[in-house]
GROMACS .gro file of C-alpha atoms in nm:
model
  197
    1MET     CA    1   3.777  -3.152  -5.167
    2SER     CA    2   3.551  -2.899  -5.376
    3ASN     CA    3   3.304  -2.639  -5.243
    4VAL     CA    4   2.990  -2.701  -5.477
    5ILE     CA    5   2.872  -2.357  -5.571
    6PHE     CA    6   2.546  -2.455  -5.792
    7THR     CA    7   2.336  -2.752  -5.847
    8TYR     CA    8   2.176  -2.757  -6.207
    9ASN     CA    9   1.806  -2.639  -6.144
   10HIS     CA   10   1.606  -2.725  -6.476
   11GLU     CA   11   1.333  -2.444  -6.399
   12ALA     CA   12   1.574  -2.192  -6.353
   13ALA     CA   13   1.764  -2.282  -6.661
   14LEU     CA   14   1.464  -2.267  -6.846
   15THR     CA   15   1.432  -1.891  -6.757
   16ALA     CA   16   1.763  -1.817  -6.860
   17GLY     CA   17   1.726  -1.521  -7.154
   18GLN     CA   18   1.340  -1.465  -7.064
   19GLY     CA   19   1.372  -1.105  -7.000
   20GLY     CA   20   1.289  -1.102  -6.671
   21PHE     CA   21   0.914  -1.091  -6.690
   22ILE     CA   22   0.631  -1.349  -6.694
   23ASN     CA   23   0.548  -1.381  -7.045
   24GLU     CA   24   0.326  -1.684  -7.081
   25SER     CA   25  -0.016  -1.834  -6.993
   26GLY     CA   26   0.015  -2.054  -6.637
   27ALA     CA   27  -0.013  -2.028  -6.267
   28TYR     CA   28   0.227  -1.810  -6.071
   29VAL     CA   29   0.258  -1.741  -5.705
   30LEU     CA   30   0.351  -1.371  -5.704
   31THR     CA   31   0.462  -1.123  -5.444
   32ILE     CA   32   0.242  -0.814  -5.528
   33THR     CA   33   0.453  -0.524  -5.524
   34GLU     CA   34   0.193  -0.278  -5.615
   35ALA     CA   35  -0.176  -0.208  -5.663
   36ALA     CA   36  -0.223   0.136  -5.854
   37LEU     CA   37  -0.594   0.235  -5.883
   38THR     CA   38  -0.610   0.391  -6.231
   39THR     CA   39  -0.854   0.528  -6.444
   40SER     CA   40  -0.886   0.453  -6.830
   41SER     CA   41  -0.967   0.785  -7.063
   42GLY     CA   42  -1.282   0.705  -7.090
   43GLY     CA   43  -1.353   0.695  -6.712
   44ALA     CA   44  -1.335   0.307  -6.656
   45LYS     CA   45  -1.152   0.250  -6.305
   46ALA     CA   46  -0.918  -0.042  -6.234
   47ILE     CA   47  -0.677  -0.178  -5.988
   48GLU     CA   48  -0.374  -0.244  -6.180
   49PHE     CA   49  -0.123  -0.532  -6.007
   50SER     CA   50   0.206  -0.534  -6.044
   51GLY     CA   51   0.426  -0.838  -5.884
   52GLU     CA   52   0.704  -1.077  -5.871
   53SER     CA   53   0.741  -1.474  -5.884
   54ASP     CA   54   0.948  -1.661  -5.635
   55ASP     CA   55   1.207  -1.701  -5.917
   56GLY     CA   56   1.244  -1.310  -5.998
   57ARG     CA   57   0.998  -1.269  -6.275
   58LYS     CA   58   0.800  -0.971  -6.281
   59VAL     CA   59   0.470  -0.892  -6.422
   60GLN     CA   60   0.305  -0.549  -6.463
   61TYR     CA   61  -0.035  -0.401  -6.597
   62LEU     CA   62  -0.275  -0.683  -6.453
   63SER     CA   63  -0.563  -0.464  -6.448
   64VAL     CA   64  -0.897  -0.563  -6.312
   65TYR     CA   65  -1.160  -0.306  -6.396
   66VAL     CA   66  -1.398  -0.251  -6.117
   67SER     CA   67  -1.619   0.011  -6.302
   68LYS     CA   68  -1.742   0.091  -6.640
   69LYS     CA   69  -1.729   0.385  -6.843
   70ASP     CA   70  -2.016   0.522  -6.700
   71GLY     CA   71  -1.947   0.463  -6.364
   72SER     CA   72  -2.134   0.144  -6.302
   73GLU     CA   73  -1.990  -0.136  -6.115
   74ASN     CA   74  -1.837  -0.391  -6.319
   75THR     CA   75  -1.964  -0.716  -6.106
   76PHE     CA   76  -1.701  -0.938  -6.251
   77GLY     CA   77  -1.380  -0.725  -6.168
   78VAL     CA   78  -1.517  -0.646  -5.837
   79ASN     CA   79  -1.548  -0.993  -5.751
   80MET     CA   80  -1.205  -1.096  -5.914
   81VAL     CA   81  -1.070  -0.782  -5.677
   82HIS     CA   82  -1.258  -0.993  -5.357
   83ALA     CA   83  -1.103  -1.287  -5.448
   84ILE     CA   84  -0.751  -1.148  -5.503
   85MET     CA   85  -0.817  -1.005  -5.149
   86GLY     CA   86  -0.935  -1.334  -5.017
   87CYS     CA   87  -0.663  -1.534  -5.139
   88ALA     CA   88  -0.369  -1.273  -5.032
   89GLY     CA   89  -0.562  -1.226  -4.701
   90VAL     CA   90  -0.643  -0.853  -4.724
   91LYS     CA   91  -0.938  -0.749  -4.531
   92GLN     CA   92  -0.991  -0.370  -4.624
   93LEU     CA   93  -0.860  -0.166  -4.917
   94THR     CA   94  -0.763   0.195  -4.891
   95ASN     CA   95  -0.656   0.452  -5.144
   96GLN     CA   96  -0.331   0.630  -5.044
   97MET     CA   97  -0.145   0.882  -5.279
   98LYS     CA   98   0.180   0.767  -5.400
   99ALA     CA   99   0.262   1.060  -5.611
  100ALA     CA  100   0.074   1.383  -5.746
  101GLY     CA  101  -0.200   1.202  -5.922
  102GLN     CA  102  -0.107   0.849  -5.856
  103PHE     CA  103  -0.264   0.637  -5.602
  104VAL     CA  104  -0.211   0.288  -5.474
  105ALA     CA  105  -0.377   0.073  -5.238
  106PRO     CA  106  -0.097  -0.017  -5.011
  107GLU     CA  107  -0.279  -0.334  -4.820
  108PHE     CA  108  -0.183  -0.532  -5.121
  109ALA     CA  109   0.203  -0.462  -5.143
  110GLY     CA  110   0.442  -0.749  -5.011
  111LYS     CA  111   0.120  -1.013  -5.034
  112LYS     CA  112   0.141  -1.341  -5.165
  113VAL     CA  113  -0.111  -1.437  -5.405
  114GLY     CA  114  -0.118  -1.747  -5.664
  115LEU     CA  115  -0.283  -1.603  -6.027
  116VAL     CA  116  -0.352  -1.800  -6.323
  117LEU     CA  117  -0.277  -1.560  -6.582
  118GLN     CA  118  -0.384  -1.610  -6.979
  119LYS     CA  119  -0.157  -1.430  -7.275
  120VAL     CA  120  -0.349  -1.233  -7.490
  121LEU     CA  121  -0.219  -1.164  -7.846
  122ARG     CA  122  -0.326  -0.791  -7.938
  123SER     CA  123  -0.256  -0.570  -8.246
  124LYS     CA  124  -0.073  -0.242  -8.181
  125ASN     CA  125  -0.212   0.117  -8.350
  126ASP     CA  126   0.067   0.057  -8.612
  127GLY     CA  127  -0.082  -0.318  -8.671
  128SER     CA  128   0.214  -0.456  -8.490
  129ASP     CA  129   0.169  -0.760  -8.256
  130THR     CA  130   0.212  -0.743  -7.891
  131TYR     CA  131   0.071  -0.917  -7.602
  132GLY     CA  132  -0.080  -0.876  -7.226
  133LEU     CA  133  -0.177  -1.098  -6.952
  134GLU     CA  134  -0.509  -1.114  -6.770
  135ILE     CA  135  -0.602  -1.262  -6.453
  136ARG     CA  136  -0.816  -1.564  -6.482
  137LEU     CA  137  -0.845  -1.698  -6.135
  138PRO     CA  138  -0.681  -1.614  -5.799
  139PHE     CA  139  -0.560  -1.897  -5.551
  140VAL     CA  140  -0.394  -1.905  -5.218
  141ALA     CA  141  -0.050  -1.944  -5.290
  142GLN     CA  142   0.055  -2.169  -4.981
  143THR     CA  143  -0.217  -2.437  -5.104
  144ARG     CA  144  -0.300  -2.372  -5.441
  145GLN     CA  145  -0.684  -2.364  -5.366
  146THR     CA  146  -0.924  -2.140  -5.474
  147LEU     CA  147  -1.117  -1.969  -5.226
  148LEU     CA  148  -1.448  -2.195  -5.303
  149GLU     CA  149  -1.217  -2.502  -5.275
  150LYS     CA  150  -1.066  -2.376  -4.908
  151ALA     CA  151  -1.434  -2.296  -4.795
  152GLU     CA  152  -1.553  -2.645  -4.895
  153GLY     CA  153  -1.248  -2.823  -4.761
  154LYS     CA  154  -1.178  -2.958  -5.098
  155ASN     CA  155  -0.826  -3.055  -5.271
  156ALA     CA  156  -0.658  -2.774  -5.515
  157GLU     CA  157  -0.776  -2.893  -5.846
  158ALA     CA  158  -0.914  -2.647  -6.036
  159VAL     CA  159  -0.592  -2.434  -6.093
  160ASP     CA  160  -0.438  -2.733  -6.269
  161ARG     CA  161  -0.760  -2.799  -6.439
  162MET     CA  162  -0.782  -2.461  -6.582
  163VAL     CA  163  -0.413  -2.455  -6.659
  164SER     CA  164  -0.441  -2.785  -6.861
  165GLY     CA  165  -0.691  -2.637  -7.102
  166LEU     CA  166  -0.554  -2.266  -7.099
  167LYS     CA  167  -0.465  -2.129  -7.465
  168ASP     CA  168  -0.328  -1.777  -7.544
  169LYS     CA  169  -0.635  -1.574  -7.643
  170ASP     CA  170  -0.588  -1.406  -7.971
  171GLU     CA  171  -0.741  -1.052  -8.012
  172ARG     CA  172  -0.537  -0.953  -8.298
  173LYS     CA  173  -0.685  -0.774  -8.575
  174LYS     CA  174  -0.663  -0.977  -8.903
  175GLY     CA  175  -0.565  -0.787  -9.212
  176SER     CA  176  -0.646  -0.439  -9.180
  177ALA     CA  177  -0.392  -0.223  -8.932
  178SER     CA  178  -0.633   0.078  -8.931
  179GLY     CA  179  -0.819   0.193  -8.611
  180SER     CA  180  -0.692   0.122  -8.251
  181SER     CA  181  -0.717  -0.222  -8.054
  182ALA     CA  182  -0.909  -0.339  -7.791
  183GLY     CA  183  -0.861  -0.141  -7.477
  184TYR     CA  184  -0.544   0.047  -7.622
  185GLN     CA  185  -0.736   0.364  -7.651
  186ASP     CA  186  -0.864   0.308  -7.312
  187TYR     CA  187  -0.550   0.234  -7.136
  188PRO     CA  188  -0.546   0.314  -6.776
  189GLN     CA  189  -0.400   0.644  -6.657
  190HIS     CA  190  -0.315   0.721  -6.293
  191ASP     CA  191  -0.593   0.963  -6.167
  192ASP     CA  192  -0.684   1.096  -5.816
  193GLY     CA  193  -1.075   1.063  -5.827
  194PHE     CA  194  -1.054   0.681  -5.761
  195THR     CA  195  -1.307   0.564  -5.528
  196PRO     CA  196  -1.440   0.212  -5.645
  197PHE     CA  197  -1.560   0.074  -5.312
   0.00000   0.00000   0.00000
């Protein structure tokens, strides 16, 4: 008599050697580990999400900008935060000091949310390649519905439709490695003056 200790899991096998991080475009169900409140060197404010998928892969630095450098509201980002709140079941956000000069929105911690992420290829200041992930569409983790589909009583179709046509976005600089790449000069730094809402 033998005691089975493993049954082959193809999906788990494919993630072996991937470094433990989400690194491809796709739809993921995440448990949010932190929602940091950040301000770029230029003054734009963002909520920067970190999370972990059910298979243990992590994602960090998912920034949603809620205000522009001039302090005006970034409507796209504000709407995205509201959609993430709705999908995660969060009714309001507060800012709480985590450490000196570091603030978080604690209401997101531990909440499950589905996110369609798009890989964005970029160039570093030295000309070498790097990448980041951007949130394209939040969805309800349990049903895979967007908030609109849920509100209208429709089946979950938008996520699969978006993922089927999703390609990596290439923002790498062609040719010259001089200058700084889009976004890197304004990479968010934690700041104590965050009040977007």
